[in-house]
Coordinates of C-alpha atoms in Angstrom, one line a residue:
Chain A
X86 CA 18.1 -76.5 -17.9
X87 CA 21.3 -75.7 -19.9
X88 CA 24.6 -77.5 -20.2
X89 CA 26.3 -75.2 -17.7
X90 CA 23.6 -75.8 -15.2
X91 CA 23.8 -79.6 -15.6
X92 CA 27.6 -79.3 -15.0
X93 CA 27.0 -77.3 -11.9
X94 CA 24.5 -79.8 -10.5
X95 CA 26.9 -82.6 -11.2
X96 CA 29.6 -80.7 -9.5
X97 CA 27.4 -79.9 -6.4
X98 CA 26.4 -83.5 -6.2
X99 CA 30.0 -84.8 -6.4
X100 CA 31.0 -82.5 -3.6
X101 CA 28.2 -83.2 -1.2
X102 CA 29.4 -85.1 1.8
X103 CA 28.0 -88.3 3.3
X104 CA 24.3 -88.0 3.8
X105 CA 22.7 -88.0 7.2
X106 CA 20.1 -90.6 8.0
X107 CA 17.4 -87.9 7.7
X108 CA 18.1 -87.6 4.0
X109 CA 16.6 -90.5 2.0
X110 CA 17.0 -88.8 -1.4
X111 CA 19.3 -85.8 -1.9
X112 CA 20.1 -84.0 -5.1
X113 CA 18.9 -85.4 -8.4
X114 CA 15.2 -86.2 -8.3
X115 CA 12.1 -84.1 -8.6
X116 CA 12.2 -83.5 -4.9
X117 CA 14.4 -84.3 -2.0
X118 CA 13.0 -86.9 0.4
X119 CA 13.6 -86.2 4.1
X120 CA 12.5 -87.8 7.3
X121 CA 12.4 -86.5 10.9
X122 CA 11.6 -88.3 14.1
X123 CA 7.9 -89.1 14.7
X124 CA 7.9 -86.7 17.7
X125 CA 9.5 -83.8 15.8
X126 CA 8.0 -80.9 13.9
X127 CA 9.6 -79.4 10.8
X128 CA 11.1 -75.9 10.7
X129 CA 11.5 -74.0 7.4
X130 CA 13.2 -70.7 6.6
X131 CA 14.1 -69.0 3.4
X132 CA 16.6 -66.2 2.7
X133 CA 17.4 -64.3 -0.5
X134 CA 20.9 -63.1 -1.0
X135 CA 21.3 -60.6 -3.9
X136 CA 24.5 -59.2 -5.3
X137 CA 24.5 -55.4 -5.1
X138 CA 21.8 -55.5 -2.3
X139 CA 23.0 -57.9 0.3
X140 CA 26.6 -58.3 -0.7
X141 CA 29.2 -56.7 -3.0
X142 CA 31.6 -59.0 -4.8
X143 CA 34.5 -56.6 -4.3
X144 CA 34.2 -56.6 -0.5
X145 CA 33.8 -60.3 0.0
X146 CA 35.2 -63.6 -1.3
X147 CA 32.8 -66.1 -2.7
X148 CA 33.4 -68.3 0.3
X149 CA 32.5 -65.6 2.7
X150 CA 29.3 -64.7 0.8
X151 CA 28.3 -68.4 0.8
X152 CA 29.1 -68.7 4.5
X153 CA 27.0 -65.6 5.2
X154 CA 24.1 -66.8 3.2
X155 CA 23.8 -70.2 4.9
X156 CA 24.4 -68.6 8.3
X157 CA 21.3 -66.5 7.9
X158 CA 19.2 -69.6 7.5
X159 CA 20.9 -71.7 10.1
X160 CA 20.5 -68.8 12.6
X161 CA 16.7 -68.8 12.0
X162 CA 16.7 -72.5 13.0
X163 CA 18.7 -71.6 16.1
X164 CA 16.2 -68.9 17.0
X165 CA 13.4 -71.6 17.1
X166 CA 15.6 -73.9 19.3
X167 CA 15.9 -76.4 16.4
X168 CA 18.5 -78.6 14.8
X169 CA 19.4 -78.1 11.1
X170 CA 18.5 -81.0 8.8
X171 CA 18.8 -80.0 5.2
X172 CA 19.8 -77.0 3.0
X173 CA 18.5 -76.1 -0.5
X174 CA 20.3 -73.6 -2.7
X175 CA 18.7 -71.8 -5.7
X176 CA 21.4 -70.0 -7.6
X177 CA 21.1 -67.7 -10.6
X178 CA 24.3 -66.3 -12.1
X179 CA 24.8 -64.1 -15.2
X180 CA 26.7 -65.5 -18.1
X181 CA 30.4 -64.9 -17.5
X182 CA 30.4 -65.6 -13.7
X183 CA 33.7 -67.2 -12.9
X184 CA 33.2 -71.0 -12.3
X185 CA 35.6 -70.7 -9.4
X186 CA 33.3 -68.1 -7.8
X187 CA 30.4 -70.5 -8.0
X188 CA 32.4 -73.5 -6.7
X189 CA 33.7 -71.5 -3.7
X190 CA 30.2 -70.2 -3.0
X191 CA 28.6 -73.6 -3.1
X192 CA 31.5 -75.2 -1.1
X193 CA 30.9 -72.7 1.6
X194 CA 27.2 -73.3 1.8
X195 CA 27.7 -77.1 1.8
X196 CA 30.6 -77.2 4.3
X197 CA 29.1 -74.8 6.8
X198 CA 25.8 -76.6 6.6
X199 CA 27.5 -79.9 7.2
X200 CA 29.4 -78.6 10.2
X201 CA 26.0 -78.1 11.8
X202 CA 24.7 -81.5 10.7
X203 CA 22.7 -80.4 7.7
X204 CA 23.2 -81.8 4.1
X205 CA 22.9 -79.8 0.9
X206 CA 19.9 -81.7 -0.6
X207 CA 19.0 -79.8 -3.7
X208 CA 18.0 -76.6 -5.3
X209 CA 17.7 -75.0 -8.6
X210 CA 20.1 -73.3 -11.0
X211 CA 19.4 -70.7 -13.7
X212 CA 21.0 -68.1 -15.8
X213 CA 20.2 -64.5 -14.6
X214 CA 20.1 -61.4 -16.6
X215 CA 22.5 -59.2 -14.7
X216 CA 23.5 -60.2 -11.2
X217 CA 23.9 -63.1 -8.8
X218 CA 20.8 -64.1 -6.9
X219 CA 20.8 -66.9 -4.3
X220 CA 17.9 -68.2 -2.3
X221 CA 18.8 -70.5 0.6
X222 CA 16.3 -72.6 2.3
X223 CA 17.1 -74.3 5.6
X224 CA 14.9 -77.1 6.9
X225 CA 15.2 -78.1 10.6
X226 CA 13.5 -80.2 13.2
X227 CA 12.4 -79.5 16.8
X228 CA 10.6 -81.6 19.4
X229 CA 6.8 -81.3 18.9
X230 CA 5.4 -78.2 20.5
X231 CA 8.8 -77.0 21.7
X232 CA 9.7 -74.4 19.1
X233 CA 10.4 -71.0 20.7
X234 CA 8.2 -68.4 19.0
X235 CA 8.5 -64.6 18.9
X236 CA 5.1 -64.3 20.4
X237 CA 5.7 -65.7 23.9
X238 CA 7.2 -62.7 25.8
X239 CA 5.3 -61.9 29.0
X240 CA 5.1 -58.7 31.0
X241 CA 7.8 -58.8 33.7
X242 CA 10.1 -61.2 31.7
X243 CA 13.8 -60.3 31.6
X244 CA 15.5 -59.7 28.3
X245 CA 18.8 -61.4 27.3
X246 CA 21.2 -61.5 24.4
X247 CA 24.0 -63.9 23.6
X248 CA 27.5 -62.8 22.7
X249 CA 28.6 -59.2 21.9
X250 CA 27.1 -56.8 19.4
X251 CA 28.2 -54.2 16.9
X252 CA 31.1 -55.8 15.1
X253 CA 29.3 -56.3 11.8
X254 CA 28.0 -52.7 11.6
X255 CA 31.4 -51.2 12.7
X256 CA 33.2 -53.1 10.1
X257 CA 30.7 -52.1 7.4
X258 CA 31.2 -48.4 8.3
X259 CA 35.0 -48.9 7.9
X260 CA 34.5 -50.6 4.5
X261 CA 32.3 -47.7 3.4
X262 CA 34.9 -45.2 4.6
X263 CA 37.7 -47.1 2.8
X264 CA 39.4 -47.9 6.1
X265 CA 39.4 -51.6 5.4
X266 CA 39.1 -53.6 2.2
X267 CA 37.4 -56.9 3.0
X268 CA 34.7 -58.3 5.2
X269 CA 36.4 -60.3 8.0
X270 CA 33.6 -60.7 10.5
X271 CA 32.2 -64.2 10.0
X272 CA 29.3 -64.6 12.4
X273 CA 28.3 -68.1 13.5
X274 CA 24.7 -69.4 14.0
X275 CA 24.1 -70.1 17.7
X276 CA 22.6 -73.6 17.1
X277 CA 23.7 -75.2 20.4
X278 CA 22.7 -72.2 22.5
X279 CA 19.3 -72.1 20.8
X280 CA 18.7 -75.7 21.6
X281 CA 19.7 -75.3 25.2
X282 CA 17.5 -72.2 25.6
X283 CA 14.4 -74.1 24.5
X284 CA 13.6 -74.9 28.2
X285 CA 14.2 -71.4 29.4
X286 CA 13.2 -68.8 26.7
X287 CA 9.6 -67.6 26.5
X288 CA 10.3 -65.8 23.2
X289 CA 13.4 -65.8 20.9
X290 CA 14.6 -64.2 17.7
X291 CA 18.0 -64.0 16.0
X292 CA 19.6 -60.6 15.5
X293 CA 19.7 -60.3 11.7
X294 CA 18.1 -56.9 11.2
X295 CA 19.5 -55.2 14.4
X296 CA 18.7 -55.4 18.1
X297 CA 16.2 -52.5 17.9
X298 CA 14.3 -53.9 14.9
X299 CA 14.4 -57.5 16.1
X300 CA 13.3 -56.6 19.6
X301 CA 10.4 -54.6 18.1
X302 CA 9.4 -57.8 16.3
X303 CA 9.2 -59.7 19.6
X304 CA 7.2 -56.8 21.1
X305 CA 4.8 -56.7 18.2
X306 CA 4.2 -60.4 18.1
X307 CA 3.8 -60.7 21.9
X308 CA 1.7 -57.5 22.4
X309 CA 4.2 -56.0 24.8
X310 CA 6.9 -53.3 24.9
X311 CA 10.5 -53.5 26.1
X312 CA 13.0 -51.4 28.0
X313 CA 16.7 -51.7 27.3
X314 CA 19.5 -50.7 29.7
X315 CA 22.2 -48.9 27.7
X316 CA 24.9 -49.8 30.3
X317 CA 24.0 -53.5 30.0
X318 CA 24.3 -53.9 26.2
X319 CA 27.4 -56.0 25.4
X320 CA 29.1 -53.7 22.9
X321 CA 31.9 -55.5 21.0
X322 CA 35.5 -54.1 21.0
X323 CA 35.8 -51.5 18.2
X324 CA 32.1 -50.8 18.0
X325 CA 29.9 -48.1 19.4
X326 CA 26.6 -48.4 21.3
X327 CA 24.7 -47.4 18.2
X328 CA 26.3 -50.2 16.2
X329 CA 25.2 -52.7 18.9
X330 CA 21.7 -51.2 19.0
X331 CA 20.9 -51.0 15.3
X332 CA 23.5 -53.1 13.4
X333 CA 22.3 -56.2 11.7
X334 CA 24.0 -59.4 10.7
X335 CA 25.0 -60.4 14.2
X336 CA 23.2 -63.7 14.5
X337 CA 23.3 -63.6 18.2
X338 CA 20.1 -64.7 20.0
X339 CA 17.8 -62.2 21.7
X340 CA 15.4 -63.9 24.1
X341 CA 13.1 -63.4 27.0
X342 CA 12.8 -65.5 30.1
X343 CA 11.2 -65.4 33.5
X344 CA 12.9 -62.7 35.6
X345 CA 12.9 -64.8 38.8
X346 CA 14.8 -67.7 37.2
X347 CA 18.4 -68.5 38.2
X348 CA 21.0 -65.9 37.1
X349 CA 21.9 -66.8 33.5
X350 CA 25.4 -65.7 32.4
X351 CA 26.4 -68.4 29.9
X352 CA 24.8 -70.9 27.6
X353 CA 26.6 -73.5 25.5
X354 CA 29.8 -71.7 26.2
X355 CA 28.5 -68.4 25.0
X356 CA 28.3 -65.4 27.4
X357 CA 24.7 -64.1 28.0
X358 CA 23.9 -60.5 29.1
X359 CA 20.7 -59.4 30.8
X360 CA 19.9 -56.2 28.9
X361 CA 16.4 -55.2 29.9
X362 CA 12.8 -56.2 30.6
X363 CA 9.4 -56.7 29.1
X364 CA 6.7 -54.2 30.0
X365 CA 3.0 -53.9 29.0
X366 CA 2.2 -52.6 25.6
X367 CA 2.9 -48.9 25.1
X368 CA 2.8 -46.3 22.4
X369 CA 6.3 -47.3 21.2
X370 CA 7.8 -50.8 21.1
X371 CA 11.3 -50.1 22.6
X372 CA 12.6 -47.7 25.2
X373 CA 16.2 -47.1 26.3
X374 CA 17.5 -46.1 29.7
X375 CA 20.7 -44.1 29.3
X376 CA 22.3 -41.9 32.0
X377 CA 19.4 -42.6 34.3
X378 CA 16.7 -41.3 31.8
X379 CA 14.3 -43.3 29.7
X380 CA 13.7 -42.4 26.1
X381 CA 12.0 -43.9 23.0
X382 CA 14.5 -46.0 21.0
X383 CA 13.9 -45.4 17.4
X384 CA 13.7 -48.7 15.5
X385 CA 16.4 -48.2 13.0
X386 CA 17.5 -51.6 11.8
X387 CA 19.5 -52.9 9.0
X388 CA 18.2 -52.3 5.5
X389 CA 20.4 -54.9 3.8
X390 CA 21.3 -52.4 1.1
X391 CA 24.7 -51.0 0.4
Chain B
X160 CA 13.9 -55.3 5.9
X161 CA 12.5 -52.0 4.6
X162 CA 9.1 -50.4 5.1
X163 CA 7.9 -51.6 1.6
X164 CA 8.9 -55.2 2.5
X165 CA 7.1 -55.0 5.9
X166 CA 4.0 -53.8 4.1
X167 CA 4.2 -56.6 1.6
X168 CA 4.6 -59.2 4.4
X169 CA 1.6 -57.7 6.3
X170 CA -0.4 -57.9 3.0
X171 CA 0.6 -61.5 2.3
X172 CA -0.3 -62.5 5.9
X173 CA -3.7 -60.8 5.7
X174 CA -4.5 -62.6 2.4
X175 CA -3.5 -66.0 3.5
X176 CA -6.4 -68.3 3.9
X177 CA -7.3 -70.6 6.9
X178 CA -4.3 -72.7 7.8
X179 CA -4.4 -76.5 7.4
X180 CA -3.7 -78.6 10.5
X181 CA -0.2 -79.3 9.2
X182 CA 0.8 -75.6 9.7
X183 CA 1.4 -74.9 13.4
X184 CA 3.1 -71.5 12.7
X185 CA 2.8 -69.8 9.3
X186 CA 4.2 -66.4 8.2
X187 CA 5.7 -64.1 10.9
X188 CA 8.3 -66.0 12.9
X189 CA 11.9 -66.9 12.3
X190 CA 10.7 -70.2 10.7
X191 CA 7.5 -71.8 9.8
X192 CA 6.6 -74.8 11.9
X193 CA 5.0 -77.7 10.1
X194 CA 4.0 -81.2 11.0
X195 CA 3.3 -84.2 8.9
X196 CA 2.0 -87.6 9.9
X197 CA 4.4 -90.0 11.8
X198 CA 4.3 -92.4 8.9
X199 CA 5.1 -89.8 6.2
X200 CA 8.3 -88.5 4.8
X201 CA 8.9 -84.9 3.7
X202 CA 9.3 -83.8 0.0
X203 CA 11.1 -80.5 -0.8
X204 CA 11.5 -78.8 -4.2
X205 CA 12.7 -75.3 -5.1
X206 CA 12.2 -73.4 -8.4
X207 CA 13.6 -70.0 -9.4
X208 CA 11.5 -67.9 -11.7
X209 CA 13.4 -65.0 -13.2
X210 CA 12.0 -62.1 -15.3
X211 CA 13.7 -62.0 -18.7
X212 CA 14.8 -65.7 -18.4
X213 CA 11.7 -67.6 -17.4
X214 CA 9.0 -65.1 -18.1
X215 CA 8.4 -61.8 -19.9
X216 CA 6.1 -59.3 -18.2
X217 CA 4.7 -58.2 -21.6
X218 CA 3.5 -61.7 -22.5
X219 CA 2.0 -62.6 -19.2
X220 CA -0.2 -61.1 -16.5
X221 CA 1.2 -61.2 -13.0
X222 CA -1.4 -63.8 -12.1
X223 CA -0.4 -66.1 -14.8
X224 CA 3.3 -65.8 -13.9
X225 CA 2.5 -66.6 -10.3
X226 CA 0.3 -69.5 -11.3
X227 CA 3.1 -70.8 -13.5
X228 CA 5.8 -70.4 -10.8
X229 CA 3.8 -72.4 -8.1
X230 CA 2.7 -75.0 -10.7
X231 CA 6.3 -75.9 -11.3
X232 CA 6.8 -76.8 -7.7
X233 CA 3.5 -78.5 -7.2
X234 CA 4.2 -80.6 -10.3
X235 CA 7.5 -81.8 -8.7
X236 CA 5.4 -83.0 -5.6
X237 CA 3.1 -84.7 -8.1
X238 CA 6.0 -86.5 -9.8
X239 CA 7.0 -88.1 -6.4
X240 CA 3.4 -89.2 -5.8
X241 CA 3.1 -86.8 -2.8
X242 CA 0.6 -84.3 -1.4
X243 CA 1.4 -80.6 -1.2
X244 CA 1.7 -79.2 2.4
X245 CA 3.2 -75.7 2.3
X246 CA 4.6 -73.1 -0.1
X247 CA 7.3 -70.5 0.6
X248 CA 7.9 -67.6 -1.7
X249 CA 11.1 -65.5 -1.9
X250 CA 10.5 -62.4 -4.0
X251 CA 12.9 -59.7 -5.1
X252 CA 11.5 -56.8 -7.0
X253 CA 13.2 -53.7 -8.3
X254 CA 12.1 -50.3 -7.1
X255 CA 9.2 -49.1 -9.1
X256 CA 7.5 -52.5 -9.5
X257 CA 3.8 -51.9 -9.5
X258 CA 2.2 -52.9 -6.2
X259 CA -0.7 -54.4 -8.1
X260 CA 1.7 -56.7 -10.0
X261 CA 3.1 -58.0 -6.7
X262 CA -0.4 -58.4 -5.2
X263 CA -1.7 -60.4 -8.2
X264 CA 1.5 -62.5 -8.3
X265 CA 1.3 -63.4 -4.6
X266 CA -2.5 -64.0 -4.9
X267 CA -1.9 -66.5 -7.7
X268 CA 0.8 -68.4 -5.7
X269 CA -1.4 -68.4 -2.6
X270 CA -4.7 -69.4 -4.2
X271 CA -3.3 -72.0 -6.6
X272 CA -1.4 -73.6 -3.6
X273 CA -4.5 -73.5 -1.5
X274 CA -6.5 -75.2 -4.2
X275 CA -4.2 -78.2 -3.8
X276 CA -4.3 -78.1 0.0
X277 CA -1.0 -76.2 0.6
X278 CA -0.7 -73.0 2.6
X279 CA 1.6 -70.1 1.8
X280 CA 3.7 -70.3 5.0
X281 CA 6.5 -67.7 4.6
X282 CA 9.3 -66.5 2.5
X283 CA 11.5 -63.6 2.2
X284 CA 11.3 -60.3 0.4
X285 CA 14.0 -58.0 -0.9
X286 CA 14.7 -55.2 -3.3
X287 CA 16.5 -56.3 -6.4
X288 CA 18.8 -54.3 -8.6
X289 CA 17.1 -54.7 -12.0
X290 CA 14.5 -57.4 -12.5
X291 CA 12.0 -59.6 -10.6
X292 CA 13.4 -62.8 -9.1
X293 CA 11.1 -65.3 -7.4
X294 CA 12.1 -68.6 -5.7
X295 CA 9.3 -70.9 -4.8
X296 CA 9.7 -73.8 -2.4
X297 CA 7.0 -76.4 -2.1
X298 CA 7.0 -78.8 0.8
X299 CA 5.0 -82.0 0.5
X300 CA 4.4 -85.3 2.3
X301 CA 4.4 -88.9 1.1
X302 CA 3.8 -92.2 2.9
X303 CA 7.2 -93.5 4.2
X304 CA 9.2 -95.3 1.5
X305 CA 6.6 -94.7 -1.2
X306 CA 8.0 -91.7 -3.0
X307 CA 8.3 -92.6 -6.8
X308 CA 11.9 -91.8 -7.8
X309 CA 13.5 -91.3 -11.2
X310 CA 15.8 -94.2 -10.6
X311 CA 13.4 -97.1 -10.6
X312 CA 12.8 -97.8 -14.3
X313 CA 13.5 -101.5 -15.2
X314 CA 14.4 -103.1 -18.6
X315 CA 11.1 -104.2 -20.2
X316 CA 9.0 -101.6 -18.4
X317 CA 6.4 -99.8 -20.5
X318 CA 6.6 -96.0 -20.8
X319 CA 3.5 -93.8 -20.2
X320 CA 2.6 -90.1 -20.2
X321 CA -0.5 -88.3 -18.9
X322 CA -2.5 -85.8 -21.0
X323 CA -1.5 -84.3 -24.3
X324 CA 1.8 -82.6 -25.1
X325 CA 3.1 -79.7 -27.2
X326 CA 0.6 -76.9 -26.4
X327 CA 3.1 -74.8 -24.4
X328 CA 5.8 -74.9 -27.1
X329 CA 3.4 -74.3 -29.9
X330 CA 2.0 -71.2 -28.1
X331 CA 5.5 -69.9 -27.4
X332 CA 6.4 -70.2 -31.1
X333 CA 3.3 -68.1 -31.9
X334 CA 4.2 -65.5 -29.3
X335 CA 7.7 -65.2 -30.8
X336 CA 6.3 -64.9 -34.3
X337 CA 3.8 -62.2 -33.1
X338 CA 0.9 -64.4 -34.0
X339 CA -0.6 -64.1 -30.5
X340 CA -0.1 -61.6 -27.7
X341 CA -0.5 -63.4 -24.5
X342 CA 0.3 -66.7 -22.8
X343 CA -3.0 -68.5 -22.4
X344 CA -1.9 -72.0 -21.7
X345 CA -2.2 -72.6 -18.0
X346 CA -0.9 -76.1 -17.2
X347 CA -2.1 -77.8 -14.0
X348 CA 0.0 -80.0 -11.7
X349 CA -1.2 -83.6 -11.8
X350 CA -1.4 -84.0 -8.1
X351 CA -4.2 -86.5 -7.9
X352 CA -2.8 -88.6 -10.8
X353 CA 0.6 -88.6 -9.2
X354 CA -0.8 -90.0 -5.9
X355 CA -2.8 -92.7 -7.7
X356 CA 0.3 -93.7 -9.7
X357 CA 2.3 -94.4 -6.6
X358 CA 1.2 -98.0 -6.6
X359 CA 1.9 -98.6 -10.3
X360 CA 4.8 -96.4 -11.4
X361 CA 8.4 -97.8 -11.1
X362 CA 9.9 -94.4 -12.0
X363 CA 8.2 -91.0 -12.5
X364 CA 9.1 -87.4 -13.5
X365 CA 7.1 -84.4 -14.6
X366 CA 7.6 -82.9 -18.0
X367 CA 9.0 -79.5 -17.2
X368 CA 12.1 -79.4 -19.5
X369 CA 10.5 -81.4 -22.4
X370 CA 9.7 -85.1 -23.0
X371 CA 13.1 -85.9 -24.5
X372 CA 15.1 -84.2 -21.8
X373 CA 13.0 -85.5 -18.9
X374 CA 13.0 -89.1 -20.3
X375 CA 16.8 -88.9 -20.6
X376 CA 16.8 -88.0 -16.9
X377 CA 14.9 -91.2 -16.0
X378 CA 17.3 -93.2 -18.2
X379 CA 20.4 -91.7 -16.7
X380 CA 19.2 -92.2 -13.1
X381 CA 17.9 -95.7 -13.8
X382 CA 20.9 -96.8 -15.9
X383 CA 18.7 -97.7 -18.9
X384 CA 17.7 -96.4 -22.4
X385 CA 14.2 -95.8 -23.8
X386 CA 12.5 -96.2 -27.1
X387 CA 9.6 -93.9 -28.1
X388 CA 6.9 -94.7 -30.7
X389 CA 6.3 -91.5 -32.6
X390 CA 2.7 -92.6 -33.6
X391 CA 1.8 -93.1 -29.9
X392 CA 2.9 -89.6 -28.7
X393 CA -0.3 -87.7 -27.7
X394 CA 0.2 -84.5 -29.7
X395 CA -2.1 -81.7 -28.6
X396 CA -4.3 -79.9 -31.2
X397 CA -2.4 -77.1 -32.9
X398 CA 1.0 -78.6 -32.0
X399 CA 3.5 -80.6 -34.0
X400 CA 5.3 -83.8 -33.0
X401 CA 8.5 -81.8 -32.3
X402 CA 6.6 -79.6 -29.9
X403 CA 5.4 -82.7 -28.0
X404 CA 8.9 -84.3 -28.0
X405 CA 10.9 -81.3 -26.9
X406 CA 8.6 -78.6 -25.5
X407 CA 8.8 -77.9 -21.8
X408 CA 6.3 -76.5 -19.3
X409 CA 3.8 -79.2 -19.8
X410 CA 3.6 -80.6 -16.3
X411 CA 2.2 -83.9 -17.4
X412 CA 3.6 -87.0 -15.7
X413 CA 6.0 -89.3 -17.6
X414 CA 6.3 -92.7 -15.9
X415 CA 7.3 -96.3 -16.3
X416 CA 5.4 -99.3 -15.2
X417 CA 5.5 -103.1 -15.6
X418 CA 4.5 -103.9 -19.2
X419 CA 2.5 -106.9 -18.2
X420 CA 0.1 -104.9 -15.9
X421 CA -3.5 -104.2 -16.9
X422 CA -4.0 -101.8 -19.8
X423 CA -3.8 -98.3 -18.4
X424 CA -5.8 -95.6 -20.3
X425 CA -6.9 -93.2 -17.6
X426 CA -5.8 -92.1 -14.1
X427 CA -7.7 -89.7 -11.9
X428 CA -9.7 -88.6 -14.9
X429 CA -6.7 -87.8 -17.0
X430 CA -6.0 -89.8 -20.2
X431 CA -2.8 -91.9 -20.2
X432 CA -0.9 -92.9 -23.4
X433 CA 1.6 -95.8 -23.7
X434 CA 4.3 -94.2 -25.7
X435 CA 7.3 -96.6 -25.6
X436 CA 9.4 -99.0 -23.6
X437 CA 12.6 -99.2 -21.4
X438 CA 15.6 -101.0 -22.8
X439 CA 19.0 -101.8 -21.5
X440 CA 21.6 -99.0 -21.3
X441 CA 22.9 -98.0 -24.7
X442 CA 25.1 -95.4 -26.3
X443 CA 22.2 -92.9 -26.4
X444 CA 19.5 -92.4 -23.8
X445 CA 16.5 -92.1 -26.1
X446 CA 15.5 -93.6 -29.5
X447 CA 12.5 -92.8 -31.6
X448 CA 10.6 -95.2 -34.0
X449 CA 9.1 -93.2 -36.8
X450 CA 7.8 -94.6 -40.1
X451 CA 9.0 -98.0 -39.1
X452 CA 12.6 -97.0 -38.5
X453 CA 14.5 -96.4 -35.2
X454 CA 16.7 -93.4 -34.8
X455 CA 18.5 -91.6 -32.0
X456 CA 16.3 -88.9 -30.5
X457 CA 18.4 -85.8 -29.8
X458 CA 17.7 -84.6 -26.3
X459 CA 16.7 -81.0 -27.1
X460 CA 14.7 -79.8 -24.2
X461 CA 13.6 -76.5 -23.0
X462 CA 16.2 -73.9 -22.0
X463 CA 13.9 -71.6 -20.1
X464 CA 15.3 -68.6 -21.9
X465 CA 13.4 -66.3 -24.2

C-alpha cells in the first residue's frame, strides 16, 4: 500500500457517515465485521466497472459513474427482495488520476449507498497500469428462505415489469451519434419495490443486461419459455420498442407471479405493467407477439462495451 | 454480458465443488444467498490483484497467481480469528487471454478456497482494455464479539509472530536479479492458528505489506508504539533481516498478547516467536533493538509494484 493509497483510505474513512447498527467494524481492519438478524440470510453481489468498457470519462462525471456503479449492486439486492447492509469498493486508478475525480466517485458510492441504508465498509485501493477499474460489492440481508430467485417461474405465471424501459439505450444512441454530450439518465435501484414483491413474485431479476437477455435468464434457470406482448411493453418517452426490449442499465424489476392473483398496477409507488406470460420450455427462450403474430425474440442484450 | 463471459460462468459453475451448508444459492442468480450461525458475525475482505502491479505473467503460472490472490483474502479472515465461508471472484481479462490461463486461475481460487471450507459463490466477468484485473472477496464468520481487531494492543503486551519471515522478499530480489525464473514461494493462510489465537491475542494482523508496515498499523489503531528485538525475528533460510522486517506477502500472523501469559512457542502446529513488546505511544510507531541499541525502524513495507 503506497502513500497515495493510505491518503485515499483516510479520506474515505473520514467521509463515511454514521454507521448503522449492522456494522460493528467498518474501514480500517483486516476485515469489516457485520451482523444481520438471527432470522436473516446474507445476500452478496459483485460488479466490475471498467473505464473504456463500462463507462467513458468524457461522457460522464465521476459522480455519475460512482452512482451507476453502486446502483448496479443495489439493484441486485432489490432483485432478491433484500435490504442493503454494506458496500465495499475496490478501486484501481492509474497514476495521474485527478484526486477530485476519485473523491467525487467515492462520494457518490458512499452517499447513494447510505441513502438506501448501507454503509461503505471497506475495500481495497491499488495503482493500475492504464485505466480505472472499480469493483463494487454490495452485501444485503433478507428474511431466511424468502429471497426471490430466478428459478421460480412456473408455467402459466404472468410476467411483469416495474417502471418504463428504453431511456438508457436511447440516450446511449444519442451520445454515440453526437446528439447529446453527457449521460443524464440516472437509474435508481428498486429496493422498496423489491421488498414488497417478496410475497408476490415467483421469480425476479433486475434489468441490467436488457429485457430480452434478463428474461432469457429467468427462462433458463426456471426451465420455461416466455411470451411477450409488444403492445404491453412500457416504452419510455423518446425511446423505441427495440430500446425497451434490448437496452440494458434500466434497473427496473422483471418478475413473474401467479396469473390469477389480484390485478397489480403499482408497487411501492412504481407503476407495474403486465407484459406477458410464462409457457412450457420451448426451442427458444423468448417469443414476441406483435401485430397479432408470434415470432422468436432474439436475445440481443447489452454488451457493456462502448 | 458477452458470449465468452457466459461460457466462463458456465465453466466456473461446472467446476464448483459440492456446496457447504452455508451456501443456499451459489453462482447463477442476482446475488449469492449465504447463512451463518445465529451467534456468528460476518467478516468481509476484498483484494485487487492487477497484472503488471501485483503479479507478472512471465514469473508466475496462472495457478500460482490464483493461489496468491485467494490467499490474500483468506489470510485477512485468519487475522480476525474467523473461518472462511465464501469467495467471490470478479475477473476482467483483455481479448486474447488464453482460456487455459483463465481456467487455471479460477481452478486455483476455487480449490484453495475449498481446502479451507469456503465455496466459490459468484462474481462478475468483464472484458478489460489492456491487462488482467481480479478482485477477490472473501466472506467469513466469527463468533459474535470475538473478532480480533487491530486496535486492541495494550501497553506492556508482548508481540508475537507465527512462522518464519523473509522468503517472499528474498525470492523477489532473486527474480529481479535474474537469479531464478519463477515464483516458487506459495504462502498459506494461517486459518487454524488464527482461530486458536482468538482466546489469546489482544490485537492481530496478517503480514501482507511487511512486518514494519503491518506492525505500524497495529500501533496506529491501538494508539501505542512497539519495540522489536532484532535477534528474536525469525528470519527464514536464505533471507536477510531486512527481508523479514520489510518484505510483504508472508501471510504469517502478527499479534499481541498479555506478557504474563504462559510461554507461547507453537499454535496449531506453527512455531511462534516472541519478537518484541508494546509501549506507550511515541513519536515513531516502531523501534528496533539491534546490537544492544534502540533505533527508529523506518516503516518501509511492500508497495505491490514490480
